[in-house]
Coordinates of C-alpha atoms and ligand atoms in Angstrom, one line a residue:
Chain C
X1 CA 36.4 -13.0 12.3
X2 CA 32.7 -11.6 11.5
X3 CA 33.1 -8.5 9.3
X4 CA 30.4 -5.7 9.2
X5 CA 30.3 -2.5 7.1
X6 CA 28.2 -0.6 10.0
X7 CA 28.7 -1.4 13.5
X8 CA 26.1 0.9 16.1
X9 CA 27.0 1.1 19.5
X10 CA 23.7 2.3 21.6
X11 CA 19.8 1.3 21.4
X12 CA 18.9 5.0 22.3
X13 CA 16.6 7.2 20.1
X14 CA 19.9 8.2 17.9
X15 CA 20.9 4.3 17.7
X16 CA 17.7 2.7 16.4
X17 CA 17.6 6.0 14.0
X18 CA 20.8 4.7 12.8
X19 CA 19.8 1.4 12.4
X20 CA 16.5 2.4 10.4
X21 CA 18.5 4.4 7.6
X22 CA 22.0 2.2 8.1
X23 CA 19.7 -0.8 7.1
X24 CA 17.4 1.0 4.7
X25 CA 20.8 2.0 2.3
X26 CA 22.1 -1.7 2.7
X27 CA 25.0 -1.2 5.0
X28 CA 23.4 -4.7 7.2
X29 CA 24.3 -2.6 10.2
X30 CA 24.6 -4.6 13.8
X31 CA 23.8 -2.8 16.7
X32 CA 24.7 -3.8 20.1
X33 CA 22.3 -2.2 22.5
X34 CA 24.1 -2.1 26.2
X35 CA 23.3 -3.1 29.5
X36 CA 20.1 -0.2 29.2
X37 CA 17.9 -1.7 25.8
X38 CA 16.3 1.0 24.5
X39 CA 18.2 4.2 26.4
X40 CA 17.4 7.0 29.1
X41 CA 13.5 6.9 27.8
X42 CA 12.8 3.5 29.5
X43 CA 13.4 5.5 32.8
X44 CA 10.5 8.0 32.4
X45 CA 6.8 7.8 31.7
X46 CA 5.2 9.9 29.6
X47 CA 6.8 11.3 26.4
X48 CA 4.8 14.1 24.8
X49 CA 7.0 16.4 22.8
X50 CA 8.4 13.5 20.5
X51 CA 6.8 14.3 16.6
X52 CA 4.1 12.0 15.6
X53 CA 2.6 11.1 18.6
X54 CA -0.6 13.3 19.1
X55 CA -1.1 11.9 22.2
X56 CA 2.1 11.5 23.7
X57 CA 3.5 7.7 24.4
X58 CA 4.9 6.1 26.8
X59 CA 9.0 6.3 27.0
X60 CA 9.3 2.0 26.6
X61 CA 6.4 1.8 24.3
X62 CA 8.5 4.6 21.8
X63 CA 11.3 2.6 22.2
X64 CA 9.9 -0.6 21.5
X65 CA 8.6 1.1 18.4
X66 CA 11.9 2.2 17.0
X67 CA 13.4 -1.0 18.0
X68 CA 10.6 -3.1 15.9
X69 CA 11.2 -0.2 13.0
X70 CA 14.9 -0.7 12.7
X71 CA 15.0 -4.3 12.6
X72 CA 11.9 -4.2 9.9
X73 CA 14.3 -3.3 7.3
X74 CA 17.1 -5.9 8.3
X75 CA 19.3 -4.6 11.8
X76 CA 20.9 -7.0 13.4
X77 CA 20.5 -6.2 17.7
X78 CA 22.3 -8.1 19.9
X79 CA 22.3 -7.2 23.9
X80 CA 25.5 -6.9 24.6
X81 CA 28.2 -4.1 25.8
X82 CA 30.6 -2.9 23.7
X83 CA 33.7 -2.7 25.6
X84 CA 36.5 -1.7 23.6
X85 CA 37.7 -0.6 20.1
X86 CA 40.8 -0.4 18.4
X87 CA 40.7 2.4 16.2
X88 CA 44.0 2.0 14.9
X89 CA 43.3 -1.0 12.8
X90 CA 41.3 -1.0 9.6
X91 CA 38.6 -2.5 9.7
X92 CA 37.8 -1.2 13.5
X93 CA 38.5 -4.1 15.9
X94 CA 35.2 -4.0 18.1
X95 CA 34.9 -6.4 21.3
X96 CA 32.0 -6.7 23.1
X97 CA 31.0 -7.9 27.0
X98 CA 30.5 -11.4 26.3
X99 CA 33.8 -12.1 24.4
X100 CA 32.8 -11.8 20.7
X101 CA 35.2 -9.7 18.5
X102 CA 34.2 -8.6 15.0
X103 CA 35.5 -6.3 12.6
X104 CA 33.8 -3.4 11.1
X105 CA 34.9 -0.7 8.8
X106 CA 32.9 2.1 10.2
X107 CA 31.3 2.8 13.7
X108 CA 28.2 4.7 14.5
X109 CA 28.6 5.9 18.3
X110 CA 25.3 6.6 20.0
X111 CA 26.5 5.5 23.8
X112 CA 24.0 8.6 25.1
X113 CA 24.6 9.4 28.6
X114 CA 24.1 8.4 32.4
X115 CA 22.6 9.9 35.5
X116 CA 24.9 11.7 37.5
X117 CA 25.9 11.4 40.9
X118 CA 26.6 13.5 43.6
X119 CA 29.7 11.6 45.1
X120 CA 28.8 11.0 49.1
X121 CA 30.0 8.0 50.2
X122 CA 26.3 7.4 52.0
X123 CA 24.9 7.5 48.3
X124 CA 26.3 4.7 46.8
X125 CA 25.7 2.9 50.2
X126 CA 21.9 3.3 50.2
X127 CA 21.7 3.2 46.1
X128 CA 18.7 0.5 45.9
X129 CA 17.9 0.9 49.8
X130 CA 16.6 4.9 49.1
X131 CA 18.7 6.4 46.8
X132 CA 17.4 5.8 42.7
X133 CA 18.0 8.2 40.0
X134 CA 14.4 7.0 38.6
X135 CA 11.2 7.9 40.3
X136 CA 8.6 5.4 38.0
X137 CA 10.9 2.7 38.6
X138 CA 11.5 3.5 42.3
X139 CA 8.6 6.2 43.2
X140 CA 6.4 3.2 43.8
X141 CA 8.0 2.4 47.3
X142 CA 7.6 5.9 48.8
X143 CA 3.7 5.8 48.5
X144 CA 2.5 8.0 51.3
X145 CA 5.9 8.4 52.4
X146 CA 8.2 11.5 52.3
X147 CA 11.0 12.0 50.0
X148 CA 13.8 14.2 48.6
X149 CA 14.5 15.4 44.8
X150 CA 17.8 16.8 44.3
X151 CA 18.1 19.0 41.3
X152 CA 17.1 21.9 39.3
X153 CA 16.6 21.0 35.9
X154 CA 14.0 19.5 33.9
X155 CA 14.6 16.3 34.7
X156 CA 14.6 16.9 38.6
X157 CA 11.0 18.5 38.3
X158 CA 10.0 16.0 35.9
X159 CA 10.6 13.6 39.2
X160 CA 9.2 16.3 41.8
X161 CA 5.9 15.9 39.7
X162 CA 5.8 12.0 39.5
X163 CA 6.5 11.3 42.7
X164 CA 4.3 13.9 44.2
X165 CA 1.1 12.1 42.9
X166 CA 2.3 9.1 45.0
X167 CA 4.3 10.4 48.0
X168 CA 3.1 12.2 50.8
X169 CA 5.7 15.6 50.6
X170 CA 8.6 16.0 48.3
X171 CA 11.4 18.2 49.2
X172 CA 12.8 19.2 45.9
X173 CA 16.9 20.4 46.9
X174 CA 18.0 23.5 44.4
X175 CA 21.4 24.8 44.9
X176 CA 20.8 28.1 43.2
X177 CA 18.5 30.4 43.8
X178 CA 16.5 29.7 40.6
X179 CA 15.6 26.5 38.5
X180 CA 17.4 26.0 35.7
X181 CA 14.7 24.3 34.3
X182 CA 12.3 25.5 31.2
X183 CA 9.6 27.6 31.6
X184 CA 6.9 25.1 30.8
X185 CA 8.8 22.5 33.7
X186 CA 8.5 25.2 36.0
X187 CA 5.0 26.4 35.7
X188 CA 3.9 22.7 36.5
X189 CA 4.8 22.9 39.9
X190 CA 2.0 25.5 40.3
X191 CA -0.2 23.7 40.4
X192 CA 1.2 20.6 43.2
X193 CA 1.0 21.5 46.7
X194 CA 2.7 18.9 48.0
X195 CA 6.1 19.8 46.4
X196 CA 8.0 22.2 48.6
X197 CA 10.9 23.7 46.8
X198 CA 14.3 25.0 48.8
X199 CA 16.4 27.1 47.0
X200 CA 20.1 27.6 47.9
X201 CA 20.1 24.1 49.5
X202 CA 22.2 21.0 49.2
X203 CA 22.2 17.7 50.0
X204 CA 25.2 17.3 52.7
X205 CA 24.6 13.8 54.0
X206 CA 22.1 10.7 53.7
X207 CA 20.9 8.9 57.0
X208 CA 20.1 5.8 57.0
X209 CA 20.3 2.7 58.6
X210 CA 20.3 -1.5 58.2
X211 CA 16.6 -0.6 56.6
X212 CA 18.0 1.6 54.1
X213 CA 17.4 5.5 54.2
X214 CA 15.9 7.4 57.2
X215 CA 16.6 10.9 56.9
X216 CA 18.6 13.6 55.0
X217 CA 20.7 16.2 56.2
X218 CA 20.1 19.3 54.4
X219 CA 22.6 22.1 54.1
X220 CA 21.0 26.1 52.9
X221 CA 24.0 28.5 52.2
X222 CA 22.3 32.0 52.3
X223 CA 21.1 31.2 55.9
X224 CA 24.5 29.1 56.7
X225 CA 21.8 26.4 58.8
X226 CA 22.3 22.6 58.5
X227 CA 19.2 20.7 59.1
X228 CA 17.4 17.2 58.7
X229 CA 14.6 16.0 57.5
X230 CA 13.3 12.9 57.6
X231 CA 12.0 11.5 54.8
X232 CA 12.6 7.8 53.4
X233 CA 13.9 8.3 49.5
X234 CA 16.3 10.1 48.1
X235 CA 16.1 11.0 44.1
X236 CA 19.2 12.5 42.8
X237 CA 18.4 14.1 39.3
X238 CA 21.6 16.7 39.1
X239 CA 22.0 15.9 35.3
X240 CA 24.2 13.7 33.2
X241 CA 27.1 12.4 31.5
X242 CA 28.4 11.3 28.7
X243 CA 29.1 7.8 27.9
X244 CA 32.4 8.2 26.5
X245 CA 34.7 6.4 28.9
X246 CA 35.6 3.7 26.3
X247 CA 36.9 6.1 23.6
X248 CA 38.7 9.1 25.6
X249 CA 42.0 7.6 24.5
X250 CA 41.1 7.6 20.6
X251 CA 38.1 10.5 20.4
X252 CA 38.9 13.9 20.7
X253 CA 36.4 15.1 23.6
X254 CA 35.3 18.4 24.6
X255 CA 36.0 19.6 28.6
X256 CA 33.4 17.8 29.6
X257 CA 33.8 14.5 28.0
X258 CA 31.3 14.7 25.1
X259 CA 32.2 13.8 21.7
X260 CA 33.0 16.6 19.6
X261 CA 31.9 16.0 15.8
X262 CA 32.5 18.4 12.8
X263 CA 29.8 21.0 13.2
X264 CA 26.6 20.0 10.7
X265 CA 27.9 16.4 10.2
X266 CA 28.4 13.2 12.6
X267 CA 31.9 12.9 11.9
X268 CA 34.4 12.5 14.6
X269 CA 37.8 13.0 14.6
X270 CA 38.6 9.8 13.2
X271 CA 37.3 9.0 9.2
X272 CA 35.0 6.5 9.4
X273 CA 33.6 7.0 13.1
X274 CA 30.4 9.1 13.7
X275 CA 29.1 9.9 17.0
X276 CA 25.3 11.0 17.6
X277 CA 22.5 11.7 20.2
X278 CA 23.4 12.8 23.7
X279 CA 27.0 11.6 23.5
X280 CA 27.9 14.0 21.4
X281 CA 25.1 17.1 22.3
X282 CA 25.6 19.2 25.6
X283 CA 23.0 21.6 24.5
X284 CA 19.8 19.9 23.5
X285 CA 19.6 16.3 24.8
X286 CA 16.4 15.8 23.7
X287 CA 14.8 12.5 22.1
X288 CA 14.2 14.1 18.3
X289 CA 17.5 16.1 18.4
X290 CA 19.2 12.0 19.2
X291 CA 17.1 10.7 16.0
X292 CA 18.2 13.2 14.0
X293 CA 21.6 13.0 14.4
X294 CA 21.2 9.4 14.4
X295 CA 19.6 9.8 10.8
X296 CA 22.8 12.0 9.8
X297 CA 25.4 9.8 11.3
X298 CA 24.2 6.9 8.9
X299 CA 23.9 9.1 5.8
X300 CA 27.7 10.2 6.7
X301 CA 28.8 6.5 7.3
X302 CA 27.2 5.8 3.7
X303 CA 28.9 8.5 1.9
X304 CA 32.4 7.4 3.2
X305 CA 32.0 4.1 2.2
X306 CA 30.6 4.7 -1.1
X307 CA 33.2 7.6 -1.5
X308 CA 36.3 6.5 0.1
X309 CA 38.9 4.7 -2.1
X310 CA 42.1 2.4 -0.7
X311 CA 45.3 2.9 -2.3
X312 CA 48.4 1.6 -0.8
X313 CA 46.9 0.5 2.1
X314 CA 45.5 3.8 3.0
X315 CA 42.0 4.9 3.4
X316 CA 41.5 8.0 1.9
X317 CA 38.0 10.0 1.2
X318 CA 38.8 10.9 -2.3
X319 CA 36.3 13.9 -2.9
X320 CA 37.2 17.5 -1.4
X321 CA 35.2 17.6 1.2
X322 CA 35.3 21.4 2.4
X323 CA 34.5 20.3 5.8
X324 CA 37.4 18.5 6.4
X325 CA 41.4 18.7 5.7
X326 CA 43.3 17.3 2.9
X327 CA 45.9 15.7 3.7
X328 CA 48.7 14.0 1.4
X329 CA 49.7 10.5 2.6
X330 CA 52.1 8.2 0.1
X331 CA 51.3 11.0 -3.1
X332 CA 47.1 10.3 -2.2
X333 CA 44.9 13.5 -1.1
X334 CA 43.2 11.9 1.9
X335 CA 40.6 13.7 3.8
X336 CA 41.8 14.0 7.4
X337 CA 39.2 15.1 9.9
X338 CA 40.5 18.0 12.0
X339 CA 37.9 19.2 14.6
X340 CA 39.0 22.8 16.1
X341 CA 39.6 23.3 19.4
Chain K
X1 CA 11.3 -14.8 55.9
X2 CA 12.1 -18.0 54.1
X3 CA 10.0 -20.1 51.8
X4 CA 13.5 -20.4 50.2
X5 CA 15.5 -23.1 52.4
X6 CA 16.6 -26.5 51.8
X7 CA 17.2 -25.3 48.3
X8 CA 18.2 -28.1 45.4
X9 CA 20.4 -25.5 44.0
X10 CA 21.3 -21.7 44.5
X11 CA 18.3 -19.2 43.3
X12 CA 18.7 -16.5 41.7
X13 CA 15.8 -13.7 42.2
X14 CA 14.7 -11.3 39.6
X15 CA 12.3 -8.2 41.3
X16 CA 10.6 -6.5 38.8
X17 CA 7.2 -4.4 37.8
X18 CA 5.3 -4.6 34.5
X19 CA 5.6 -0.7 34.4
X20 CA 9.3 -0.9 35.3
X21 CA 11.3 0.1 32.1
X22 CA 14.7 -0.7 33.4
X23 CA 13.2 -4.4 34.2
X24 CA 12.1 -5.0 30.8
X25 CA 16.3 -4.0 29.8
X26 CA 17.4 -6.7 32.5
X27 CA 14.8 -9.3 31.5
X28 CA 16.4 -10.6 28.2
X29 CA 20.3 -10.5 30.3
X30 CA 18.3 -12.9 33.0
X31 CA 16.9 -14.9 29.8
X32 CA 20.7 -16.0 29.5
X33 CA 21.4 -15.9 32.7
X34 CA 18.9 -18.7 33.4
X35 CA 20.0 -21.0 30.1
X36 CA 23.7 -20.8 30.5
X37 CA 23.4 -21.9 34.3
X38 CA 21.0 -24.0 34.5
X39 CA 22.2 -26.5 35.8
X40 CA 24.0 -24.4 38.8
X41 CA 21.4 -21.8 39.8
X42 CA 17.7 -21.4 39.6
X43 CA 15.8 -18.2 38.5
X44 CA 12.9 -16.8 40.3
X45 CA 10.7 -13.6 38.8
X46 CA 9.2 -12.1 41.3
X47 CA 6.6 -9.6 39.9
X48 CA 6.3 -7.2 43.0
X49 CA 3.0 -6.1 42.8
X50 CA 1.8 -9.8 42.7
X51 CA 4.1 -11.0 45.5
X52 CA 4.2 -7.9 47.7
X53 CA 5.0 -10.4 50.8
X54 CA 8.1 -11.6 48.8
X55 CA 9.7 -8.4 48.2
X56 CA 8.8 -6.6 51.2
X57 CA 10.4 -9.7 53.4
X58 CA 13.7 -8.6 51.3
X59 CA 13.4 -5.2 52.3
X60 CA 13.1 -4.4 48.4
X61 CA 13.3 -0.5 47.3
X62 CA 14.1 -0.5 44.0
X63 CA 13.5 -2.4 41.2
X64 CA 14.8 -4.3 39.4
X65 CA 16.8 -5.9 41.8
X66 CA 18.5 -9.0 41.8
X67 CA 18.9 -11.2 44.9
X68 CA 21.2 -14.9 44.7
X69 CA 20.2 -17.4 47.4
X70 CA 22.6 -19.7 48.1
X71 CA 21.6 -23.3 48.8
X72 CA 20.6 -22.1 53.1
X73 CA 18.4 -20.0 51.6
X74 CA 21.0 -17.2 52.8
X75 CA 21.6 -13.9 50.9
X76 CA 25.1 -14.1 49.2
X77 CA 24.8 -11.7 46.7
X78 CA 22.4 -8.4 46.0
X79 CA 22.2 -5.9 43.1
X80 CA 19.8 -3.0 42.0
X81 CA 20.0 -1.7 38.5
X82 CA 21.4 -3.1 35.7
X83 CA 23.8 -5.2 35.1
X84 CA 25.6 -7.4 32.0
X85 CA 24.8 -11.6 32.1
X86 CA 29.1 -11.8 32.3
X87 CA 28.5 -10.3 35.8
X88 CA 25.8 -12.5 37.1
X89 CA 27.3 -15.4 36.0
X90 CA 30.6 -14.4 37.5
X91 CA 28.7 -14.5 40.9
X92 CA 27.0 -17.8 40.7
X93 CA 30.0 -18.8 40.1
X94 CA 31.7 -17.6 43.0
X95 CA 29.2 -19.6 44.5
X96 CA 29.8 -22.9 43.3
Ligands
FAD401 C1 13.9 10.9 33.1 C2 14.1 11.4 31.7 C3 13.1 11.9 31.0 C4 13.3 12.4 29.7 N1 12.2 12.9 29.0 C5 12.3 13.3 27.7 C6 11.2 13.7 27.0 O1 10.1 13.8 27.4 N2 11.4 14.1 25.7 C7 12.7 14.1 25.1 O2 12.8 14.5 23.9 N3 13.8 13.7 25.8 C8 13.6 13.3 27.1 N4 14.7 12.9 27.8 C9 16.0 12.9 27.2 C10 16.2 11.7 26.2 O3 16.0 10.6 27.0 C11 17.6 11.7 25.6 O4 17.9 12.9 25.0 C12 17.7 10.6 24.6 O5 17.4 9.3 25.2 C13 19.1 10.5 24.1 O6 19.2 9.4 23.2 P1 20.5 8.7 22.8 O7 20.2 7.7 21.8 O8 21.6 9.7 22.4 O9 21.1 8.0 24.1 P2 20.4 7.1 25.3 O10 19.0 7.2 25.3 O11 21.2 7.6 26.5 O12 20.9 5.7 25.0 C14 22.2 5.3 25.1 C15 22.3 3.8 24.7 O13 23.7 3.4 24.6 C16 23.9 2.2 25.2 N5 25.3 2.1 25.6 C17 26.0 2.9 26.4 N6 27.3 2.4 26.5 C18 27.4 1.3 25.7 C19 28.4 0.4 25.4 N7 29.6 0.5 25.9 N8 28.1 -0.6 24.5 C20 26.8 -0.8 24.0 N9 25.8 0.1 24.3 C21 26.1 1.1 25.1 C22 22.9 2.1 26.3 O14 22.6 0.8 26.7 C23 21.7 2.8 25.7 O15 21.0 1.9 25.0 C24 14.6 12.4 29.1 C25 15.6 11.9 29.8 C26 15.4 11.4 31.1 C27 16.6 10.8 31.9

């Protein structure tokens, strides 16, 4: 079976990061980039508050960079999912989508994370017929047309503002009474008149028909009135979450299904497995935040090879690590990772 | 709609847009799509901003989308987003 001293999961900003310093250090890392090559970036346009781009660039041209950066110094990417992992085995017993299995003695987890839905039945119906999660993919088909955002973060006014340079009107759905969004998000909308924001409201229902969406019934709680409007798209942009599904059993996760890592390191709960970017990060999600923590789950995965020892068939990280827990396994200090609840 | 009757073989279309970021994650899946089955399915890119005609005559909203033809020319088989090659595959061969 092949056998790899680092194997990535995720072509995201925190993956290819990874990959640049996993294969600058020699660890001849493989990284298997998913069903979306090159992460939540490829959905948007512009990206102007990633370091070292005066200009701003665009999300699939950044990607394509870090891509072409990681492979320059020797990373292996194949296109393929990852689909499960036995942890219990050393070397980790990785198997991908289309049926290879490889060994690899430690895993950099950068899975990121994936557009949320609401849940109504009539979404997933329409999904390609009206419903998207991406307005430059799917804004195109609503030129001159009327649509609804649903949302109150940055990401939902990040859509308002696309689409309303092709659309006719966009409704943008908030549930609170505020946006949840940053300042700087918010102060764009001042200056687009054809975005109407309606606070307090929901989305109750999508219409549609064999044409795909027609109309969306619209639900505002202060004022207890249902209503519908009739508009042709429907852009749901209520957040996201974290592509951990794979490694609930095996990760310790926090409430809401993010990795949790010892704080100031990539380290899971399990030596030898670091986590990184979005999967891991409730509270930032931002590309630079997912490279940096990329860059520190290789340095980590570099120090516990070059620093962990086998004795008796056990791993152990020989070095007092404050960080972490020694254990004593067989008359060996090991260093157990022990994340706090 | 059909320029796509009388067909040698099932086809397999791939809707997409230059400026379409998801598209350019799917096109490298439909790359191996297209050499595994070649001898069982055809693949057709259909850039829609080229051939508007194409996609509008299959009601297309979202790109990219995939659409398999079966040999009628009928619609057996439609997805929008991505998707892994295992998938595909499994669905031209559930046409066979
Ligand atoms: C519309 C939009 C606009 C944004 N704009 C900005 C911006 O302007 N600036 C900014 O800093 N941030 C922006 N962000 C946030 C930014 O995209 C994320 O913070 C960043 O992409 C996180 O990087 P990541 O590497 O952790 O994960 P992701 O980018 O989510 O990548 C995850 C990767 O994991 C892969 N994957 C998942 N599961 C598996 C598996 N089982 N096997 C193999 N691979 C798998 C996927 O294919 C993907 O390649 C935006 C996000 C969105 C949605």
């Amino acid at each position: 079976m092949e056998k790899r001293k680092c194997l990535i999961i995720g072509s995201g900003p925190a993956g290819y990061t990874a990959a640049i310093y996993a294969s600058r250090s020699g660890l001849n890392p493989v990284l298997f980039a998913g069903l979306q090559i090159g992460g939540q970036l490829i959905t948007t346009g512009e990206v102007d508050n990633f370091p070292g781009y005066a200009d701003g660039v665009r999300g699939i041209q950044m990607m394509e960079d870090l891509k072409q950066q990681s492979e320059r110094f020797g990373t292996e990417i194949r296109n393929s999912e990852v689909i499960h992992i036995d942890f219990n085995e050393r070397p980790f017993k990785v198997t991908t989508g289309s049926g290879e299995r490889l060994l690899s003695e430690t895993i950099i987890i950068a899975t990121g994370a994936s557009a949320k839905w609401l849940g109504l039945a009539s979404e997933a119906q329409y999904y390609g017929a009206g419903v998207s999660a991406c307005a430059t993919c799917d804004g195109y088909f609503y030129k001159d047309k009327d649509v609804v955002v649903v949302g109150g973060g940055d990401t939902a006014i990040e859509e308002a503002t696309f689409l309303s340079h092709l659309v006719r009107k966009v409704y943008l759905l908030v549930r609170k009474d505020t946006f949840k969004a940053s300042k700087i998000m918010q102060d764009r909308l001042a200056h687009i008149d054809n975005v109407d924001v309606l606070f307090n409201t929901e989305l109750s229902e999508i219409l549609g028909d064999d044409h795909g969406v027609n109309g969306a019934k619209i639900y505002n709680k202060k004022r207890d009135k249902e209503e519908t409007l009739v508009v042709q798209g429907i852009f749901i942009a209520i957040g996201h979450t974290p592509n951990t599904k794979i490694f609930e059993a095996d990760l310790s996760l926090d409430n809401n299904g993010y990795i949790k890592t010892i704080p100031g390191s990539a380290k899971t709960n399990i030596p030898g497995v670091f986590a990184c970017g979005d999967v891991q990060d409730s509270e930032y999600r931002q590309a630079v935040t997912a490279a940096g923590s990329g860059c520190m789950a290789a340095m980590d995965a570099e120090r516990y090879l070059s620093s962990r020892l086998q004795k008796n068939g056990i791993f152990c990280v020989e070095s007092n690590i404050n960080i972490s827990t020694v254990i004593t396994k067989n008359g060996i200090n090991c260093i157990e990772n022990y994340i706090n609840d | 709609m059909n320029i796509f009757n009388n067909l040698e073989k099932p086809v397999l279309l791939q809707f997409s847009a230059t400026w379409c970021g998801p598209c350019r994650a799917l096109t490298p899946v439909i790359d191996q799509v297209e050499i595994k089955m070649t001898e069982h399915a055809d693949v057709k890119r259909i850039d829609i901003d080229k051939q508007a005609q194409i996609a509008s005559d299959f009601s297309i909203r979202a790109v990219p989308t995939l659409v398999l033809l079966d040999k009628n020319g009928e619609i057996f088989w439609r997805h929008t987003g991505l998707i892994s090659e295992k998938d595909i595959i499994q669905q031209i061969e559930n046409l066979k």
